[in-house]
Coordinates of C-alpha atoms and ligand atoms in Angstrom, one line a residue:
M1 CA 39.9 -20.0 7.1
T2 CA 37.4 -22.4 5.7
R3 CA 37.9 -23.9 2.3
L4 CA 34.6 -24.1 0.4
T5 CA 33.3 -23.6 -3.1
V6 CA 31.7 -20.3 -3.9
A7 CA 28.3 -22.0 -3.9
Q8 CA 28.9 -23.8 -0.6
A9 CA 30.0 -20.4 0.9
L10 CA 26.9 -18.7 -0.5
V11 CA 24.6 -21.3 1.1
K12 CA 26.5 -21.3 4.4
F13 CA 26.4 -17.5 4.5
L14 CA 22.6 -17.3 3.7
A15 CA 21.9 -19.9 6.5
N16 CA 23.4 -17.4 9.0
Q17 CA 21.5 -14.3 8.0
Y18 CA 18.7 -13.1 10.3
S19 CA 16.3 -10.2 10.2
E20 CA 15.0 -8.3 13.2
R21 CA 12.3 -5.8 13.8
D22 CA 10.6 -4.8 17.0
G23 CA 12.9 -7.2 18.8
V24 CA 11.7 -10.3 16.9
E25 CA 14.5 -12.2 15.2
Q26 CA 14.0 -14.7 12.4
R27 CA 15.9 -16.3 9.6
L28 CA 16.1 -13.9 6.7
I29 CA 16.4 -16.5 4.0
P30 CA 14.7 -19.6 5.4
G31 CA 14.7 -21.6 2.2
T32 CA 15.5 -21.9 -1.5
F33 CA 13.4 -22.7 -4.5
G34 CA 15.2 -24.1 -7.5
I35 CA 15.3 -25.8 -10.8
F36 CA 18.6 -27.3 -11.8
G37 CA 20.3 -27.5 -15.1
H38 CA 24.0 -27.7 -16.1
G39 CA 24.4 -24.1 -14.9
N40 CA 23.7 -24.9 -11.2
V41 CA 23.3 -28.6 -10.6
A42 CA 27.0 -29.2 -9.7
G43 CA 27.5 -25.7 -8.1
V44 CA 24.6 -24.4 -6.0
G45 CA 22.8 -27.8 -6.3
Q46 CA 25.8 -29.6 -4.8
A47 CA 26.0 -27.0 -2.0
L48 CA 22.3 -27.4 -1.2
L49 CA 22.7 -31.2 -1.2
E50 CA 25.5 -31.0 1.4
V51 CA 23.1 -29.3 3.9
A52 CA 19.9 -31.0 2.7
D53 CA 19.5 -33.1 5.9
S54 CA 20.6 -30.3 8.3
G55 CA 17.7 -28.0 7.9
E56 CA 20.2 -25.2 7.3
M57 CA 18.7 -24.4 3.8
P58 CA 15.5 -26.3 2.9
Y59 CA 15.3 -26.8 -0.9
H60 CA 12.0 -26.8 -2.8
L61 CA 11.9 -28.1 -6.4
A62 CA 9.7 -25.8 -8.4
R63 CA 8.2 -26.5 -11.8
N64 CA 8.6 -23.2 -13.6
E65 CA 11.2 -20.6 -12.8
Q66 CA 8.7 -17.7 -13.1
G67 CA 6.4 -19.6 -10.8
M68 CA 9.1 -20.0 -8.1
V69 CA 9.8 -16.3 -8.0
H70 CA 6.0 -15.6 -7.7
A71 CA 5.9 -18.1 -4.9
A72 CA 8.8 -16.3 -3.2
V73 CA 7.0 -13.0 -3.6
G74 CA 3.8 -14.5 -2.1
F75 CA 5.8 -15.8 0.8
S76 CA 7.6 -12.6 1.6
R77 CA 4.5 -10.4 1.2
M78 CA 2.7 -12.7 3.7
R79 CA 5.6 -12.3 6.1
N80 CA 5.5 -8.5 5.7
R81 CA 8.9 -8.5 4.0
L82 CA 10.7 -9.7 7.1
Q83 CA 11.8 -12.8 5.3
A84 CA 12.6 -13.7 1.7
L85 CA 13.3 -16.9 -0.2
A86 CA 16.2 -17.5 -2.6
C87 CA 15.6 -18.8 -6.1
T88 CA 18.4 -20.7 -8.0
A89 CA 18.1 -21.3 -11.8
S90 CA 20.2 -22.7 -14.5
I91 CA 21.8 -20.5 -17.1
G92 CA 20.0 -19.2 -20.2
P93 CA 16.3 -19.9 -20.3
G94 CA 16.1 -21.1 -16.7
S95 CA 17.4 -17.7 -15.6
T96 CA 15.5 -15.6 -18.1
N97 CA 12.3 -17.4 -17.0
M98 CA 12.8 -15.5 -13.7
L99 CA 12.7 -12.1 -15.4
T100 CA 9.0 -11.6 -15.1
G101 CA 9.1 -12.6 -11.5
A102 CA 11.9 -10.1 -10.9
A103 CA 9.8 -7.3 -12.4
L104 CA 6.9 -8.4 -10.3
A105 CA 8.9 -8.4 -7.1
T106 CA 10.4 -5.0 -7.8
T107 CA 7.1 -3.4 -8.9
N108 CA 5.4 -4.7 -5.7
R109 CA 8.4 -3.7 -3.6
I110 CA 8.7 -7.3 -2.2
P111 CA 12.2 -8.8 -1.5
V112 CA 13.3 -11.9 -3.3
L113 CA 16.9 -13.2 -3.8
L114 CA 17.5 -14.4 -7.3
L115 CA 20.5 -16.5 -8.2
P116 CA 20.6 -16.9 -11.9
S117 CA 23.5 -19.0 -13.2
D118 CA 25.8 -17.5 -15.7
V119 CA 28.3 -18.3 -18.5
F120 CA 31.9 -19.5 -17.8
A121 CA 34.0 -16.8 -16.2
T122 CA 37.1 -18.5 -17.7
R123 CA 35.5 -18.6 -21.2
V124 CA 37.4 -21.8 -21.7
A125 CA 35.0 -23.3 -24.3
V126 CA 32.7 -20.6 -25.4
P127 CA 29.9 -20.6 -26.3
V128 CA 28.6 -22.7 -23.6
L129 CA 25.2 -24.3 -24.2
Q130 CA 22.6 -21.4 -23.9
E131 CA 25.2 -18.6 -24.1
L132 CA 24.0 -15.5 -25.8
E133 CA 27.3 -14.6 -27.4
Q134 CA 27.0 -10.9 -28.4
P135 CA 29.6 -9.8 -30.9
Y136 CA 30.0 -6.4 -29.2
G137 CA 30.8 -7.6 -25.7
Y138 CA 31.9 -11.0 -24.5
D139 CA 31.0 -10.0 -20.9
V140 CA 27.4 -9.5 -21.8
S141 CA 25.0 -12.4 -20.9
V142 CA 21.3 -12.9 -20.8
N143 CA 21.4 -12.1 -17.1
D144 CA 22.1 -8.5 -17.8
A145 CA 18.4 -8.3 -18.5
F146 CA 18.0 -8.5 -14.7
R147 CA 19.7 -5.2 -14.2
P148 CA 16.8 -2.9 -14.9
L149 CA 14.5 -5.2 -13.0
S150 CA 16.6 -5.5 -9.8
K151 CA 17.2 -3.2 -6.9
F152 CA 20.6 -4.7 -6.6
F153 CA 22.6 -6.6 -9.2
D154 CA 26.0 -8.2 -9.1
R155 CA 27.9 -10.9 -11.0
V156 CA 30.5 -12.8 -9.1
W157 CA 33.2 -13.3 -11.7
R158 CA 35.8 -14.2 -9.0
P159 CA 35.4 -15.8 -5.6
E160 CA 36.9 -12.8 -3.9
Q161 CA 33.9 -10.8 -5.0
L162 CA 31.4 -12.9 -3.2
P163 CA 31.4 -11.3 0.3
A164 CA 30.8 -7.8 -1.0
A165 CA 28.0 -9.1 -3.3
L166 CA 26.4 -10.9 -0.4
L167 CA 26.5 -8.0 2.0
G168 CA 25.1 -5.6 -0.6
A169 CA 22.3 -8.0 -1.5
M170 CA 21.3 -8.5 2.2
R171 CA 21.3 -4.7 2.8
V172 CA 18.9 -4.1 -0.1
L173 CA 16.7 -7.0 0.7
T174 CA 16.2 -5.6 4.3
D175 CA 15.9 -1.9 3.4
P176 CA 12.2 -1.1 3.4
A177 CA 12.7 1.8 1.0
E178 CA 14.8 0.0 -1.5
T179 CA 13.7 -3.6 -1.4
G180 CA 12.6 -5.7 -4.4
A181 CA 14.3 -8.2 -6.6
V182 CA 17.9 -8.7 -5.6
T183 CA 20.1 -10.6 -8.1
I184 CA 23.5 -12.3 -7.8
A185 CA 24.5 -13.9 -11.1
L186 CA 26.8 -16.9 -10.6
P187 CA 29.0 -18.1 -13.5
Q188 CA 28.8 -21.8 -13.6
D189 CA 32.5 -22.4 -13.2
V190 CA 32.9 -19.9 -10.3
Q191 CA 30.1 -21.7 -8.4
A192 CA 32.3 -24.8 -8.2
E193 CA 35.6 -23.1 -7.5
A194 CA 37.1 -23.5 -4.0
Y195 CA 38.5 -20.6 -2.0
D196 CA 39.7 -20.0 1.6
W197 CA 37.0 -17.9 3.3
P198 CA 37.5 -16.0 6.5
E199 CA 35.4 -17.4 9.4
E200 CA 33.7 -14.0 9.9
L201 CA 31.9 -14.5 6.6
F202 CA 29.8 -17.2 8.2
A203 CA 29.2 -15.5 11.6
K204 CA 25.5 -14.9 12.5
R205 CA 24.4 -11.5 11.1
V206 CA 21.3 -9.8 12.1
W207 CA 19.8 -7.2 9.7
H208 CA 17.7 -4.7 11.5
I209 CA 14.7 -3.7 9.5
A210 CA 14.4 -0.1 10.1
R211 CA 11.4 2.0 11.2
P212 CA 12.6 5.4 10.2
V213 CA 10.9 8.2 12.2
P214 CA 9.6 11.3 10.5
E215 CA 11.8 14.4 10.6
P216 CA 10.2 16.8 13.1
A217 CA 9.9 19.7 10.6
A218 CA 8.3 17.5 8.0
L219 CA 5.9 16.2 10.6
E220 CA 5.0 19.8 11.5
R221 CA 4.4 20.7 7.9
A222 CA 2.2 17.6 7.3
A223 CA 0.2 18.2 10.4
A224 CA -0.4 21.8 9.5
I225 CA -1.8 20.9 6.1
I226 CA -4.1 18.2 7.7
R227 CA -5.3 20.6 10.4
G228 CA -6.5 22.9 7.7
A229 CA -8.5 20.1 6.0
Q230 CA -12.3 20.1 5.9
R231 CA -12.6 17.0 3.7
P232 CA -9.4 14.8 4.2
L233 CA -9.2 11.2 3.0
V234 CA -6.6 8.6 3.8
V235 CA -5.5 6.3 1.0
A236 CA -4.0 3.2 2.7
G237 CA -1.6 1.1 0.6
G238 CA 0.5 -2.0 1.0
G239 CA 3.0 -0.2 3.2
V240 CA 0.5 -0.2 6.0
H241 CA 0.6 -4.0 6.0
Y242 CA 4.4 -4.3 5.6
S243 CA 5.0 -2.0 8.5
E244 CA 2.4 -3.8 10.6
A245 CA 0.7 -0.5 11.1
T246 CA -3.0 -1.5 10.9
E247 CA -3.5 -0.8 14.6
A248 CA -1.8 2.6 14.2
L249 CA -4.0 3.4 11.2
R250 CA -7.1 2.5 13.2
A251 CA -6.1 4.7 16.1
F252 CA -5.2 7.5 13.7
A253 CA -8.6 7.3 11.9
E254 CA -10.5 7.1 15.1
T255 CA -8.8 10.1 16.7
T256 CA -9.0 12.3 13.6
G257 CA -12.3 11.1 12.2
I258 CA -10.7 10.9 8.7
P259 CA -12.3 8.3 6.4
V260 CA -9.9 5.6 5.1
G261 CA -10.0 4.3 1.5
D262 CA -7.6 1.6 0.4
T263 CA -5.7 0.3 -2.6
Q264 CA -5.3 -3.3 -3.9
A265 CA -2.2 -3.9 -1.7
G266 CA -3.7 -2.0 1.1
K267 CA -7.1 -3.7 1.5
G268 CA -7.7 -4.9 5.0
A269 CA -5.5 -2.1 6.4
L270 CA -8.8 -1.1 8.1
L271 CA -11.3 -3.9 8.2
W272 CA -14.4 -3.5 6.0
D273 CA -16.9 -3.1 8.9
H274 CA -15.0 -0.3 10.6
P275 CA -17.3 2.8 10.4
Q276 CA -14.5 4.8 8.8
A277 CA -13.6 2.2 6.1
V278 CA -15.0 3.5 2.8
G279 CA -13.6 0.9 0.4
G280 CA -11.3 1.0 -2.6
V281 CA -10.2 4.3 -4.1
G282 CA -9.9 4.7 -7.9
A283 CA -10.8 2.9 -11.1
T284 CA -12.1 -0.2 -9.4
G285 CA -12.9 1.3 -6.1
S286 CA -16.2 2.0 -4.3
P287 CA -18.4 5.0 -5.3
V288 CA -18.4 6.0 -1.6
A289 CA -14.6 6.3 -1.5
N290 CA -14.6 7.9 -5.0
A291 CA -17.1 10.6 -4.0
L292 CA -14.9 11.4 -1.0
A293 CA -11.8 11.4 -3.2
R294 CA -13.4 13.7 -5.8
E295 CA -14.2 16.3 -3.1
A296 CA -11.1 15.8 -0.9
D297 CA -9.1 18.9 0.0
V298 CA -6.2 16.9 1.5
V299 CA -5.3 13.3 0.5
I300 CA -3.1 11.5 3.0
G301 CA -1.4 8.6 1.2
V302 CA 0.0 6.1 3.6
G303 CA 2.3 3.4 2.1
T304 CA 0.9 3.8 -1.4
R305 CA 2.6 4.0 -4.7
Y306 CA -0.4 5.7 -6.2
S307 CA -0.8 3.5 -9.3
D308 CA -3.0 4.7 -12.1
F309 CA -5.8 2.4 -10.8
T310 CA -5.7 4.2 -7.4
T311 CA -5.7 7.7 -8.9
A312 CA -8.2 6.7 -11.7
S313 CA -5.4 7.9 -14.1
R314 CA -5.3 11.3 -12.3
T315 CA -9.0 11.9 -12.4
A316 CA -9.9 10.7 -8.9
F317 CA -9.0 13.9 -7.0
Q318 CA -10.9 16.7 -8.6
R319 CA -11.1 19.5 -6.0
P320 CA -9.2 22.6 -7.1
G321 CA -6.1 23.0 -4.9
V322 CA -6.2 19.5 -3.5
Q323 CA -3.1 18.8 -1.5
F324 CA -1.3 15.6 -0.9
V325 CA 0.5 14.5 2.3
N326 CA 2.4 11.3 1.6
L327 CA 3.7 9.2 4.4
N328 CA 6.0 6.6 2.8
V329 CA 9.3 5.0 3.7
A330 CA 10.4 5.5 0.1
A331 CA 11.0 9.1 -1.0
L332 CA 10.1 8.0 -4.5
D333 CA 6.5 7.5 -3.3
A334 CA 6.4 10.2 -0.7
A335 CA 7.1 12.8 -3.4
K336 CA 4.3 11.8 -5.7
H337 CA 1.6 14.3 -6.7
A338 CA 3.9 17.1 -5.7
G339 CA 2.9 16.2 -2.1
A340 CA 4.2 17.2 1.2
M341 CA 6.7 14.4 1.9
L342 CA 6.7 12.5 5.2
V343 CA 9.4 10.0 4.7
A344 CA 9.0 7.5 7.5
D345 CA 7.9 4.0 8.5
A346 CA 4.1 3.9 8.3
R347 CA 3.6 2.9 11.9
E348 CA 6.0 5.5 13.3
G349 CA 4.6 8.1 11.0
L350 CA 0.9 7.4 11.8
D351 CA 1.6 7.5 15.6
A352 CA 3.6 10.7 15.2
L353 CA 0.9 12.3 13.1
R354 CA -1.9 11.3 15.5
A355 CA 0.0 13.0 18.3
A356 CA 0.7 16.1 16.2
L357 CA -3.0 16.4 15.3
D358 CA -4.2 16.2 18.9
G359 CA -7.6 18.0 19.1
Y360 CA -8.2 18.0 15.4
H361 CA -11.4 16.3 14.1
A362 CA -12.3 16.2 10.4
P363 CA -15.8 17.5 9.8
V364 CA -16.3 15.2 6.8
T365 CA -19.4 12.9 6.6
W366 CA -20.6 10.1 4.2
D367 CA -23.1 7.4 4.0
A368 CA -22.3 3.9 2.8
T369 CA -25.8 2.4 3.2
D370 CA -26.7 2.4 -0.5
W371 CA -23.4 1.0 -1.5
N372 CA -23.5 -1.8 1.0
R373 CA -26.9 -2.8 -0.5
V374 CA -25.5 -2.8 -4.0
V375 CA -22.7 -5.1 -2.8
D376 CA -25.2 -7.4 -1.2
E377 CA -27.2 -7.6 -4.4
A378 CA -24.1 -8.3 -6.5
F379 CA -23.2 -11.1 -4.1
H380 CA -26.7 -12.6 -4.5
L381 CA -27.7 -11.9 -8.0
G382 CA -29.3 -15.2 -8.8
H383 CA -28.0 -14.8 -12.4
Q384 CA -29.1 -17.5 -14.9
P385 CA -28.4 -19.9 -16.4
L386 CA -24.7 -19.5 -15.4
P387 CA -23.9 -17.7 -12.2
A388 CA -22.3 -14.3 -12.2
Q389 CA -18.6 -13.9 -11.1
T390 CA -19.7 -11.5 -8.4
E391 CA -21.8 -14.3 -6.9
V392 CA -18.7 -16.6 -6.8
L393 CA -16.8 -13.9 -5.0
G394 CA -19.7 -13.2 -2.7
A395 CA -20.0 -16.9 -1.7
L396 CA -16.3 -17.2 -1.1
N397 CA -16.3 -13.9 0.9
E398 CA -19.1 -15.3 3.1
E399 CA -18.0 -18.9 3.4
M400 CA -14.3 -18.2 4.1
D401 CA -13.0 -17.9 7.6
A402 CA -11.7 -14.5 8.5
R403 CA -8.1 -15.9 8.6
D404 CA -8.4 -17.6 5.2
V405 CA -6.6 -15.8 2.4
V406 CA -8.0 -15.0 -1.0
V407 CA -5.4 -14.8 -3.9
Q408 CA -5.8 -13.2 -7.3
A409 CA -3.7 -11.2 -9.7
A410 CA -5.1 -10.6 -13.2
G411 CA -8.2 -10.5 -15.3
S412 CA -11.7 -9.3 -14.3
M413 CA -11.5 -10.6 -10.8
P414 CA -9.0 -8.1 -9.2
G415 CA -11.4 -5.2 -10.1
D416 CA -14.5 -7.0 -8.8
L417 CA -12.6 -8.0 -5.7
Q418 CA -11.2 -4.5 -5.0
M419 CA -14.7 -3.1 -5.4
L420 CA -16.7 -5.8 -3.5
W421 CA -14.5 -7.8 -1.1
R422 CA -15.2 -7.3 2.6
A423 CA -11.9 -8.0 4.4
R424 CA -12.4 -9.4 7.8
D425 CA -8.7 -9.9 8.6
A426 CA -5.8 -7.7 7.7
K427 CA -4.1 -10.6 5.8
Q428 CA -7.3 -12.0 4.2
Y429 CA -6.9 -10.2 0.9
H430 CA -3.9 -10.9 -1.3
V431 CA -4.2 -9.5 -4.8
E432 CA -1.0 -8.8 -6.8
Y433 CA -2.0 -5.7 -8.7
A434 CA 1.3 -3.9 -9.2
Y435 CA 2.4 -6.2 -12.0
S436 CA -1.0 -7.9 -12.4
C437 CA 0.7 -10.9 -13.7
M438 CA -1.4 -13.8 -15.1
G439 CA 0.1 -16.9 -13.6
Y440 CA 0.7 -15.4 -10.1
E441 CA -2.4 -17.0 -8.7
I442 CA -1.4 -20.6 -8.1
A443 CA 2.4 -20.0 -7.7
G444 CA 1.8 -17.0 -5.4
A445 CA -0.7 -19.1 -3.4
L446 CA 2.0 -21.7 -2.9
G447 CA 4.3 -19.2 -1.3
I448 CA 1.5 -17.7 0.8
K449 CA 0.6 -21.1 2.2
M450 CA 4.3 -21.8 3.0
A451 CA 4.4 -18.5 4.9
A452 CA 1.1 -19.1 6.7
P453 CA 0.5 -22.9 7.1
D454 CA -2.1 -22.2 9.7
R455 CA -4.4 -20.4 7.2
E456 CA -6.5 -21.8 4.4
V457 CA -5.5 -20.2 1.1
F458 CA -8.1 -19.9 -1.7
S459 CA -6.7 -18.9 -5.0
L460 CA -9.1 -17.6 -7.7
V461 CA -7.8 -18.6 -11.1
G462 CA -9.3 -17.4 -14.4
D463 CA -9.1 -19.8 -17.3
G464 CA -6.6 -17.6 -19.0
S465 CA -4.3 -17.4 -16.0
Y466 CA -4.7 -21.2 -15.5
L467 CA -3.6 -21.9 -19.0
M468 CA -0.6 -19.6 -18.6
M469 CA 0.8 -21.2 -15.5
S470 CA -0.8 -23.9 -13.4
S471 CA 2.5 -25.9 -13.1
E472 CA 3.0 -25.1 -9.4
I473 CA 0.0 -27.3 -8.6
V474 CA 2.5 -30.2 -9.0
T475 CA 4.9 -28.5 -6.5
A476 CA 2.1 -28.1 -4.0
V477 CA 1.1 -31.7 -4.4
S478 CA 4.7 -33.0 -4.1
E479 CA 5.5 -30.8 -1.0
G480 CA 2.2 -31.6 0.7
I481 CA 1.3 -27.9 0.7
K482 CA -2.4 -27.7 0.7
L483 CA -4.0 -25.2 -1.6
N484 CA -7.7 -24.5 -2.5
L485 CA -8.1 -23.4 -6.1
V486 CA -11.2 -21.9 -7.6
I487 CA -11.0 -22.2 -11.3
V488 CA -13.4 -19.7 -12.9
Q489 CA -14.1 -20.8 -16.4
N490 CA -15.5 -18.1 -18.8
H491 CA -13.9 -19.2 -22.0
G492 CA -11.5 -16.4 -22.5
F493 CA -10.6 -12.9 -21.2
A494 CA -13.7 -11.4 -19.6
S495 CA -11.7 -8.5 -18.5
I496 CA -10.0 -7.5 -21.7
G497 CA -13.1 -8.5 -23.6
A498 CA -15.2 -5.9 -21.6
L499 CA -12.4 -3.4 -21.9
S500 CA -12.2 -4.0 -25.6
E501 CA -15.9 -3.5 -26.0
S502 CA -15.9 -0.3 -23.9
L503 CA -13.2 1.0 -26.2
G504 CA -15.1 0.2 -29.4
S505 CA -13.0 -2.8 -30.3
Q506 CA -15.8 -5.4 -30.0
R507 CA -14.1 -8.0 -27.8
F508 CA -11.7 -8.8 -30.7
G509 CA -9.3 -11.6 -29.9
T510 CA -10.5 -12.2 -26.4
N511 CA -12.6 -15.3 -26.6
Y512 CA -11.3 -18.8 -26.5
R513 CA -13.3 -20.2 -29.4
Y514 CA -12.7 -22.3 -32.6
R515 CA -11.9 -20.3 -35.6
D516 CA -15.1 -20.0 -37.6
P517 CA -14.3 -20.8 -41.3
A518 CA -17.2 -18.7 -42.5
T519 CA -16.0 -15.5 -40.8
G520 CA -12.3 -16.3 -40.4
M521 CA -12.7 -15.1 -36.8
L522 CA -12.3 -16.9 -33.4
S523 CA -16.1 -16.9 -33.0
G524 CA -17.0 -20.5 -33.4
D525 CA -18.1 -23.0 -30.7
K526 CA -16.6 -23.2 -27.2
L527 CA -13.4 -25.3 -27.0
P528 CA -13.6 -28.8 -25.4
V529 CA -11.0 -27.7 -22.8
D530 CA -11.5 -29.3 -19.4
L531 CA -9.4 -27.5 -16.8
A532 CA -10.8 -29.6 -13.9
A533 CA -9.5 -32.7 -15.6
N534 CA -6.2 -30.9 -16.2
A535 CA -5.9 -30.0 -12.5
E536 CA -6.9 -33.6 -11.6
S537 CA -4.1 -34.9 -13.8
L538 CA -1.6 -32.8 -11.9
G539 CA -2.6 -34.4 -8.7
A540 CA -5.3 -32.1 -7.3
K541 CA -8.6 -33.3 -5.9
V542 CA -11.4 -31.8 -8.0
I543 CA -14.9 -30.7 -7.3
R544 CA -17.0 -29.6 -10.3
V545 CA -20.0 -27.4 -9.4
K546 CA -22.6 -25.6 -11.5
T547 CA -24.6 -23.6 -9.0
I548 CA -23.7 -21.2 -6.2
E549 CA -25.3 -23.6 -3.7
E550 CA -23.0 -26.3 -4.9
F551 CA -20.1 -23.9 -4.8
R552 CA -20.8 -23.0 -1.2
A553 CA -20.8 -26.7 -0.2
A554 CA -17.6 -27.3 -2.2
I555 CA -15.8 -24.5 -0.3
A556 CA -16.6 -26.2 2.9
T557 CA -15.4 -29.6 1.5
A558 CA -12.2 -28.1 0.2
R559 CA -11.5 -26.3 3.5
A560 CA -11.9 -29.5 5.4
S561 CA -9.7 -31.5 3.0
D562 CA -6.0 -31.8 3.7
V563 CA -5.0 -32.1 0.1
T564 CA -4.8 -29.5 -2.7
T565 CA -8.4 -29.2 -4.0
A566 CA -9.6 -27.4 -7.1
I567 CA -13.2 -26.3 -7.5
H568 CA -14.3 -25.7 -11.1
I569 CA -17.2 -23.4 -11.8
E570 CA -18.3 -21.8 -15.1
T571 CA -19.6 -18.2 -15.0
D572 CA -21.2 -15.8 -17.4
P573 CA -18.7 -13.2 -18.5
L574 CA -21.4 -10.8 -19.5
A575 CA -23.2 -10.7 -16.1
P576 CA -23.6 -7.1 -14.8
V577 CA -21.0 -5.6 -12.3
P578 CA -21.7 -2.5 -10.2
S579 CA -20.0 0.7 -11.3
S580 CA -17.1 2.3 -9.4
E581 CA -18.1 5.7 -10.9
S582 CA -14.5 6.1 -11.9
W583 CA -12.3 5.8 -15.0
W584 CA -9.0 4.3 -16.3
D585 CA -7.0 5.8 -19.1
V586 CA -6.6 3.3 -22.0
P587 CA -6.1 5.3 -25.1
V588 CA -8.6 4.8 -28.0
S589 CA -7.6 5.2 -31.6
E590 CA -7.7 8.8 -32.7
V591 CA -8.8 7.8 -36.2
A592 CA -10.7 4.7 -37.1
A593 CA -12.8 3.2 -39.9
L594 CA -15.0 1.5 -37.3
D595 CA -18.0 3.5 -36.0
S596 CA -17.7 1.7 -32.6
T597 CA -14.2 3.0 -32.2
Q598 CA -15.1 6.5 -33.3
Q599 CA -17.9 6.6 -30.7
A600 CA -15.5 5.3 -28.0
R601 CA -13.0 7.9 -28.9
K602 CA -15.6 10.7 -28.3
A603 CA -16.3 9.3 -24.8
Y604 CA -12.5 9.0 -24.2
E605 CA -12.0 12.6 -25.0
V606 CA -14.7 13.6 -22.5
H607 CA -12.9 11.7 -19.7
K608 CA -9.5 13.0 -20.7
R609 CA -10.7 16.5 -19.8
D610 CA -11.0 15.4 -16.2
Q611 CA -7.4 14.4 -16.1
K612 CA -5.3 16.6 -13.8
P613 CA -1.7 17.5 -14.7
L614 CA 0.9 17.1 -12.0
I615 CA 1.2 20.9 -11.6
G616 CA -1.4 23.4 -12.4
G617 CA -5.1 23.4 -13.2
T618 CA -6.4 21.6 -16.2
Q619 CA -4.8 19.7 -19.0
P620 CA -4.2 21.9 -22.1
Ligands
LIG1 C1 1.3 -12.4 -18.2 C2 0.2 -11.5 -18.6 N1 -0.1 -11.4 -19.9 C3 -1.1 -10.6 -20.4 C4 -1.8 -9.8 -19.5 C5 -2.9 -8.9 -20.0 N2 -4.2 -9.5 -19.5 C6 -4.8 -8.9 -18.4 S1 -6.2 -9.8 -18.0 C7 -6.0 -10.9 -19.2 C8 -7.0 -12.0 -19.4 C9 -7.2 -12.8 -18.2 O1 -8.0 -13.9 -18.5 P1 -8.6 -14.8 -17.4 O2 -7.5 -15.3 -16.5 O3 -9.4 -15.9 -18.0 O4 -9.5 -13.8 -16.5 P2 -10.8 -13.1 -17.0 O5 -10.4 -11.9 -17.7 O6 -11.6 -14.0 -17.8 O7 -11.5 -12.8 -15.7 C10 -4.9 -10.5 -20.0 C11 -4.5 -11.2 -21.2 C12 -1.4 -9.9 -18.1 N3 -2.0 -9.2 -17.2 N4 -0.5 -10.8 -17.7
LIG2 MG1 -11.4 -16.0 -18.3

């Protein structure tokens, strides 16, 4: 027996957990982010201090709890979900600040271990500072809000409950079908309570990350459907990366001749210059992929959750009788679009399918020449007086090394990136577009760089996102974790502005401007906000550029620097962007006084007619 506090036992246990896949073993939880308050400083904080100089559980002080969860997600995604970080927060607001990160992790199917602190189990002096105190249930705390966001949730009211909570948490973290946010809430008094733990609790444990193989009959059914296909299309999602199945996908594509489109999480699954890579599928995809999608008779989804962006809100696949074959480790995703389910690891499934399709070659053809020219033009517009955003992305795409990583999450950039970016390395493209959370860009980049210190990380940050959460710049500076930030200033929400205009709402409330006393609207002059100065004040080196030539030079300077560097550039939010020849369902007011809204509603109703129901022909 070892006498330790609950928090000390927790840390000791976590330090002894390993993951293993394909014979490679590594620490499952190699570090912890945290922000201390009265809820965890003397419990988990004290336990982390006891091992601080041993390397058993490195501790990283974050600046915002939401940001630290984003960083943990970036880290784990970069490590293909083989490792996860823990996040400890104080009770009340410290913990609820992690809720958005929890939702992001679960939506993206990325493992993170969340350790929110909780109210006194003994209830000796309720209400403790920051306790919710609901009259209908004294056992309810703010941490119950983690339940719907977590793939595993437990609260350790008594020390005896800890081992089961820990084993359950590790199982879900390492289950590729179930993984996401995993939460163990720790009452502040219980954290500090001592208990006699059996030695076995701290034995080294190796969690095997499974590669489930397809059921033979399911494989046969899937292969039979694909064999009958004249115009099949693969939609490659994030699961291809997490399974490290990019080589298997390439072999599958080359053997079968099937073109491969990708999703935001899947980009890079087949590198852009592979003759069978046709670009993004869906609302922000390439017209080449979207034309193939429209005509596809069999869609083979591999590791994709089929978000509405990917399916263009169920308008992307128009051929009557189109069938879906879904290879996914999670049955939830394999069952989508009433598809033939191939529940398996992506690599195992692709290899098995390739063998089962021996002799099959898809007769489908396409031509990407025109589209490649359109991308080249968008990358070199020469837009005046301010450069276009597509030129910023183009310059970065061209100047970055193949192994550098580009990071983005929300605004107008994810769409432009999905449409235009040419991924030259499987891990070059990192856009969080399941939760599309403003504020992920800098925090996520921090975790990505921690996971891949040998790569340069370039985070593209819109002014809106920057204002929401730039605090992890300070963490990067303090930890000596070098980031490259590209702050794209366009004085507001270019994305939602353009969306608003297309829906007849005239960019209302999307510009960062002074309120104009004459009109009462936010339509006055630009604000004197200087985000470069802001980044500089947080400890980043700053390069201000005005032209694309200066920007290219700044990328090289930033790359060569060994400290966190922010490049500031202003772009024209109204510059033209190529069309994906696709659609996204955002409902427009059915009745409106405004003529612009009425016109937009008419266009909306036309698109709605293309929307396919789950079962059956056309929408009623
Ligand atoms: C946390 C969060 N709040 C709101 C939104 C909705 N939203 C999506 S994009 C956007 C504006 C982003 O502005 P900015 O970062 O400047 O990018 P831009 O649109 O100008 O490219 C908003 C408000 C979001 N995705 N995430
Ligand atoms: Mg903006």
